[in-house]
Every structure is written in C-alpha cells, then in structure tokens.
Amino acid sequence: MFIAPLFRLLRERDEVPSCPTLSSFKARLLQAYNRGLLELATCQRAEDVNPLVVAASAVHSRRITFHLVQRWSRRNMFAALDDVVEALSPKAYAAAKDFAREVHEDEKRREGRPRLLTLPLDAFAARVQTVVNEGSHDALVVELFRELDDRGEATGLGLSAFKARLRGAYRTGLLTLRAWQATDGVESPATQASVVGHEGMTLHLACCAAAPLPIPWGRPAPLLVPTPRWIEASQGRL
C-alpha cells in the first residue's frame, strides 16, 4: 500500500496520534524498517499510478527511495506469530488464547458483518448510523457501544477507541452527535460514561437519522372474527 494513503487512513481512525504529520509518519516507518519490523518497497511501475500519490509517498533512505509498505506473505506472518507465541509468558499466553476464543465467538455473532476496527471511517459511520436508526431514537454512546459489542462487531475496539472514531466521524460530518439535555431525563452513570469531548463541547448521544414511523390515528378497524361452524349449524336449525 502506498505510504501517503496509508497515513491518511490511519489518521482518520485516530490510530497514529504520535505521528501528526506525514513526515513524522515516514520517519517512524524508516525506524521500523531498519529494525526489520516491516518491509518497504519501491514503486516499479509509476506510470500506472497517480504521480501525486507516488510523490507524496516517497521516503528516502540513503540511495533508495521507498513508496510502499509491503504486505507480508502468509509464511512470514505465521513465522512471526510463532516467534511471538514462543516469547509469551504463561500468563500472557493464556490471555492471548482467551482473546482468540473471544474473536472466534464474535465471528458467530457478527453473522458475516465486518469488525468495526477493520472499516474505513465512512463505512464505520454508516454502520453506526444503521444501528442507531434501528432504535428509532438518539442513543447514548456507551449503550451504542454495548449494542455493537453484543453483536460481536466491537472486537479489538475499546470504548475509548470507539469514542475516538465517533469523534473523527463527527468532525468530518459523517455522523451527528449532541449533548445530553434536560428533556432527555435525569443524568445517570451511563451519561457520564458516554462523554465525547470535541473542541470544548461535551457530547453524549449519537443522533438518529431515520424518520419515525407514522402514528395510526383514527378509530381502529373492526376486528372480523369468523363465526364457528357449530353456531352457524345451530342457527340454521332455529
């Protein structure tokens, strides 16, 4: 993947707070490359790619110019995982095993839906909005997170990271958040746990965007119940 789009994606997810700029992100990539933690590659066929993306992704290291972060092969991934497992303490190994079991169970609950952690910001916002709209009312952030967690979609995404992604979606206009109001009732611990701070504002709820169902005003239609056959037969004899 080209370095510049990768940085943009990670920044939208609020996953690179230590690298606020593209240049600082490139510096961290070079450090990881020099330590053998990831592979960088040069774009071989630049004529097939937007030249602006190629130029923005360029990272210079001695006489080499890198443009891409290279995907590991499955063999390298399994070898790295084996090295990690061997280095784990018994306690850490048990924790990793429990997490793997949780991921497996969440796979069943998700019913084919992707994890929120894997979605770009626009798809994340669309999924959150769908769940909010299902309830037909504005949802407290912490209750919304629990709902998604119960569906197995929040695996690997804690409440603080979920709030960070909500903040990013709100900042870019993909979602609408609002503060708790007196008309919403008495504040509770769930209200405090839902706080999302943004530019001096304190937000608590994700707003529903679906139109409410119309209220069926007027007299209800008469309920037509068929007459039992034994009554019809007795009336015929009379």
CSV table of C-alpha atoms in Angstrom, one decimal:
chain,number,residue,atom,x,y,z
A,1,MET,CA,0.0,0.0,0.0
A,2,PHE,CA,1.3,3.5,-0.8
A,3,ILE,CA,2.5,5.3,2.3
A,4,ALA,CA,0.5,8.6,1.8
A,5,PRO,CA,-2.9,6.9,1.6
A,6,LEU,CA,-1.9,4.5,4.4
A,7,PHE,CA,-1.2,7.5,6.6
A,8,ARG,CA,-4.5,9.2,5.7
A,9,LEU,CA,-6.4,6.0,6.6
A,10,LEU,CA,-4.7,5.6,10.0
A,11,ARG,CA,-5.2,9.3,10.8
A,12,GLU,CA,-8.9,9.0,10.0
A,13,ARG,CA,-9.0,6.1,12.5
A,14,ASP,CA,-7.1,8.2,15.1
A,15,GLU,CA,-4.5,5.4,15.3
A,16,VAL,CA,-1.4,7.5,14.8
A,17,PRO,CA,-1.5,10.2,17.5
A,18,SER,CA,2.3,10.1,17.8
A,19,CYS,CA,2.7,10.9,14.1
A,20,PRO,CA,0.6,14.1,13.5
A,21,THR,CA,2.3,14.7,10.1
A,22,LEU,CA,3.1,12.6,7.1
A,23,SER,CA,6.9,13.4,7.5
A,24,SER,CA,6.8,12.1,11.1
A,25,PHE,CA,4.9,9.0,10.0
A,26,LYS,CA,7.6,8.4,7.3
A,27,ALA,CA,10.3,8.7,9.9
A,28,ARG,CA,8.7,6.1,12.1
A,29,LEU,CA,8.3,3.8,9.1
A,30,LEU,CA,12.0,4.1,8.4
A,31,GLN,CA,12.8,3.2,12.0
A,32,ALA,CA,10.6,0.1,11.9
A,33,TYR,CA,12.2,-0.8,8.5
A,34,ASN,CA,15.7,-0.5,9.9
A,35,ARG,CA,14.8,-2.8,12.8
A,36,GLY,CA,13.3,-5.4,10.5
A,37,LEU,CA,9.7,-4.9,11.8
A,38,LEU,CA,8.2,-4.3,8.3
A,39,GLU,CA,9.1,-4.2,4.6
A,40,LEU,CA,9.2,-1.1,2.4
A,41,ALA,CA,9.2,-1.3,-1.4
A,42,THR,CA,9.8,0.9,-4.4
A,43,CYS,CA,7.1,1.6,-6.9
A,44,GLN,CA,8.3,-0.2,-10.1
A,45,ARG,CA,5.5,0.9,-12.5
A,46,ALA,CA,4.9,4.5,-11.6
A,47,GLU,CA,3.2,5.2,-14.9
A,48,ASP,CA,0.1,3.2,-13.8
A,49,VAL,CA,-0.3,5.3,-10.6
A,50,ASN,CA,-1.3,8.8,-9.8
A,51,PRO,CA,2.0,10.7,-9.8
A,52,LEU,CA,0.9,12.9,-6.9
A,53,VAL,CA,0.4,9.7,-4.8
A,54,VAL,CA,3.8,8.5,-5.8
A,55,ALA,CA,5.5,11.8,-5.0
A,56,ALA,CA,3.7,12.2,-1.6
A,57,SER,CA,4.6,8.6,-0.6
A,58,ALA,CA,8.3,8.9,-1.3
A,59,VAL,CA,10.7,8.1,1.6
A,60,HIS,CA,14.4,8.5,1.0
A,61,SER,CA,16.8,6.1,2.7
A,62,ARG,CA,20.4,6.5,1.6
A,63,ARG,CA,20.3,5.9,-2.1
A,64,ILE,CA,16.9,4.1,-2.1
A,65,THR,CA,13.5,5.8,-2.4
A,66,PHE,CA,10.6,3.8,-1.0
A,67,HIS,CA,6.9,4.4,-1.8
A,68,LEU,CA,5.0,1.4,-0.4
A,69,VAL,CA,4.6,-0.7,2.8
A,70,GLN,CA,4.8,-4.3,1.6
A,71,ARG,CA,2.3,-6.9,2.6
A,72,TRP,CA,3.8,-9.9,4.4
A,73,SER,CA,3.3,-13.3,2.8
A,74,ARG,CA,1.3,-15.9,4.8
A,75,ARG,CA,4.5,-17.8,5.5
A,76,ASN,CA,6.2,-14.7,7.1
A,77,MET,CA,3.0,-13.9,9.1
A,78,PHE,CA,2.9,-17.4,10.6
A,79,ALA,CA,6.6,-17.4,11.3
A,80,ALA,CA,6.2,-14.0,13.1
A,81,LEU,CA,3.2,-15.3,15.1
A,82,ASP,CA,5.2,-18.4,16.2
A,83,ASP,CA,8.0,-16.2,17.4
A,84,VAL,CA,5.6,-14.1,19.4
A,85,VAL,CA,3.9,-17.1,20.9
A,86,GLU,CA,7.2,-18.6,22.0
A,87,ALA,CA,8.2,-15.3,23.7
A,88,LEU,CA,5.0,-15.1,25.7
A,89,SER,CA,4.9,-15.8,29.4
A,90,PRO,CA,2.4,-18.4,30.6
A,91,LYS,CA,0.1,-15.6,31.8
A,92,ALA,CA,0.3,-13.7,28.5
A,93,TYR,CA,-0.2,-16.9,26.5
A,94,ALA,CA,-3.4,-17.6,28.5
A,95,ALA,CA,-4.6,-14.1,27.8
A,96,ALA,CA,-3.9,-14.4,24.1
A,97,LYS,CA,-5.7,-17.7,24.0
A,98,ASP,CA,-8.7,-16.2,25.7
A,99,PHE,CA,-8.7,-13.3,23.2
A,100,ALA,CA,-8.5,-15.8,20.3
A,101,ARG,CA,-11.5,-17.6,21.7
A,102,GLU,CA,-13.4,-14.3,22.1
A,103,VAL,CA,-12.7,-13.4,18.4
A,104,HIS,CA,-13.9,-16.9,17.3
A,105,GLU,CA,-17.2,-16.5,19.3
A,106,ASP,CA,-17.7,-13.0,17.9
A,107,GLU,CA,-17.3,-14.3,14.4
A,108,LYS,CA,-20.5,-16.3,15.0
A,109,ARG,CA,-22.4,-13.3,16.5
A,110,ARG,CA,-21.4,-11.0,13.7
A,111,GLU,CA,-23.2,-13.2,11.1
A,112,GLY,CA,-20.8,-12.1,8.3
A,113,ARG,CA,-20.7,-8.4,9.2
A,114,PRO,CA,-17.1,-7.0,9.4
A,115,ARG,CA,-15.5,-5.8,12.6
A,116,LEU,CA,-15.7,-2.0,13.2
A,117,LEU,CA,-12.0,-1.9,13.6
A,118,THR,CA,-11.4,-3.0,10.0
A,119,LEU,CA,-13.7,-0.4,8.4
A,120,PRO,CA,-12.7,2.9,6.9
A,121,LEU,CA,-14.2,5.9,8.6
A,122,ASP,CA,-17.1,6.4,6.2
A,123,ALA,CA,-18.2,2.7,6.4
A,124,PHE,CA,-17.8,2.8,10.2
A,125,ALA,CA,-20.1,5.9,10.4
A,126,ALA,CA,-22.6,4.2,8.1
A,127,ARG,CA,-22.7,1.1,10.2
A,128,VAL,CA,-23.1,3.0,13.5
A,129,GLN,CA,-25.9,5.1,11.9
A,130,THR,CA,-27.7,2.0,10.9
A,131,VAL,CA,-27.7,0.6,14.4
A,132,VAL,CA,-28.8,3.9,15.9
A,133,ASN,CA,-31.7,4.1,13.4
A,134,GLU,CA,-32.8,0.7,14.4
A,135,GLY,CA,-33.7,2.0,17.8
A,136,SER,CA,-35.7,5.0,16.3
A,137,HIS,CA,-34.2,7.4,18.9
A,138,ASP,CA,-30.9,9.0,19.8
A,139,ALA,CA,-28.5,6.6,21.5
A,140,LEU,CA,-26.1,7.1,24.4
A,141,VAL,CA,-22.6,6.4,23.2
A,142,VAL,CA,-21.9,3.8,25.9
A,143,GLU,CA,-25.2,2.0,25.2
A,144,LEU,CA,-24.5,2.1,21.5
A,145,PHE,CA,-21.0,0.6,22.1
A,146,ARG,CA,-22.5,-2.2,24.2
A,147,GLU,CA,-25.1,-3.0,21.5
A,148,LEU,CA,-22.3,-3.3,18.9
A,149,ASP,CA,-20.2,-5.3,21.3
A,150,ASP,CA,-23.1,-7.7,21.9
A,151,ARG,CA,-23.3,-8.2,18.1
A,152,GLY,CA,-19.6,-9.1,18.0
A,153,GLU,CA,-18.6,-6.1,15.9
A,154,ALA,CA,-16.5,-4.2,18.5
A,155,THR,CA,-13.8,-6.9,19.0
A,156,GLY,CA,-10.5,-5.3,19.5
A,157,LEU,CA,-12.0,-1.8,19.8
A,158,GLY,CA,-12.3,-0.5,23.3
A,159,LEU,CA,-14.7,2.2,24.4
A,160,SER,CA,-12.1,5.0,24.3
A,161,ALA,CA,-11.1,4.0,20.7
A,162,PHE,CA,-14.8,3.8,19.7
A,163,LYS,CA,-15.2,7.3,21.0
A,164,ALA,CA,-12.2,8.5,19.0
A,165,ARG,CA,-13.7,7.1,15.8
A,166,LEU,CA,-17.0,8.7,16.6
A,167,ARG,CA,-15.2,12.0,17.1
A,168,GLY,CA,-13.5,11.6,13.8
A,169,ALA,CA,-16.8,10.8,12.0
A,170,TYR,CA,-18.5,13.8,13.7
A,171,ARG,CA,-15.6,16.1,12.7
A,172,THR,CA,-15.9,15.1,9.1
A,173,GLY,CA,-19.7,15.4,9.1
A,174,LEU,CA,-20.4,11.7,8.7
A,175,LEU,CA,-22.3,11.4,12.0
A,176,THR,CA,-24.2,13.8,14.2
A,177,LEU,CA,-23.5,13.8,17.9
A,178,ARG,CA,-25.2,16.0,20.5
A,179,ALA,CA,-25.1,16.8,24.2
A,180,TRP,CA,-27.4,15.4,26.9
A,181,GLN,CA,-30.4,17.8,27.5
A,182,ALA,CA,-32.9,18.2,30.3
A,183,THR,CA,-35.6,16.8,28.1
A,184,ASP,CA,-33.6,13.6,27.9
A,185,GLY,CA,-34.2,12.9,31.6
A,186,VAL,CA,-32.0,12.7,34.7
A,187,GLU,CA,-28.3,12.0,34.1
A,188,SER,CA,-27.0,8.6,35.0
A,189,PRO,CA,-23.6,6.9,35.2
A,190,ALA,CA,-24.2,5.8,31.6
A,191,THR,CA,-24.5,9.5,30.6
A,192,GLN,CA,-21.1,10.3,32.2
A,193,ALA,CA,-19.5,7.2,30.6
A,194,SER,CA,-20.8,8.4,27.2
A,195,VAL,CA,-18.9,11.7,27.2
A,196,VAL,CA,-17.1,12.5,23.9
A,197,GLY,CA,-15.2,15.8,24.0
A,198,HIS,CA,-14.7,17.8,20.9
A,199,GLU,CA,-13.4,21.4,20.6
A,200,GLY,CA,-14.7,22.4,24.1
A,201,MET,CA,-18.1,20.6,23.6
A,202,THR,CA,-19.3,17.7,25.6
A,203,LEU,CA,-21.3,15.2,23.5
A,204,HIS,CA,-23.2,12.2,24.8
A,205,LEU,CA,-25.5,10.9,22.1
A,206,ALA,CA,-25.4,9.7,18.5
A,207,CYS,CA,-28.4,11.2,16.7
A,208,CYS,CA,-31.0,9.1,14.9
A,209,ALA,CA,-31.3,10.0,11.2
A,210,ALA,CA,-34.3,7.8,10.3
A,211,ALA,CA,-37.8,9.3,10.1
A,212,PRO,CA,-40.2,7.9,12.8
A,213,LEU,CA,-43.0,5.6,11.7
A,214,PRO,CA,-46.3,7.4,11.2
A,215,ILE,CA,-48.8,7.1,14.1
A,216,PRO,CA,-52.0,5.4,13.0
A,217,TRP,CA,-54.6,8.0,14.1
A,218,GLY,CA,-58.3,7.4,14.0
A,219,ARG,CA,-60.7,4.6,15.0
A,220,PRO,CA,-59.3,1.1,14.7
A,221,ALA,CA,-60.8,-1.1,12.0
A,222,PRO,CA,-63.4,-3.6,13.3
A,223,LEU,CA,-61.9,-7.0,14.1
A,224,LEU,CA,-63.7,-9.6,11.9
A,225,VAL,CA,-63.8,-13.0,13.7
A,226,PRO,CA,-65.3,-15.8,11.7
A,227,THR,CA,-68.4,-17.5,13.3
A,228,PRO,CA,-67.7,-21.0,14.5
A,229,ARG,CA,-69.4,-23.7,12.4
A,230,TRP,CA,-71.3,-25.2,15.3
A,231,ILE,CA,-73.0,-21.8,15.8
A,232,GLU,CA,-73.9,-21.5,12.1
A,233,ALA,CA,-75.4,-25.0,12.2
A,234,SER,CA,-77.5,-24.3,15.4
A,235,GLN,CA,-78.8,-21.0,13.8
A,236,GLY,CA,-79.8,-23.0,10.7
A,237,ARG,CA,-81.9,-25.4,12.8
A,238,LEU,CA,-83.6,-22.5,14.6
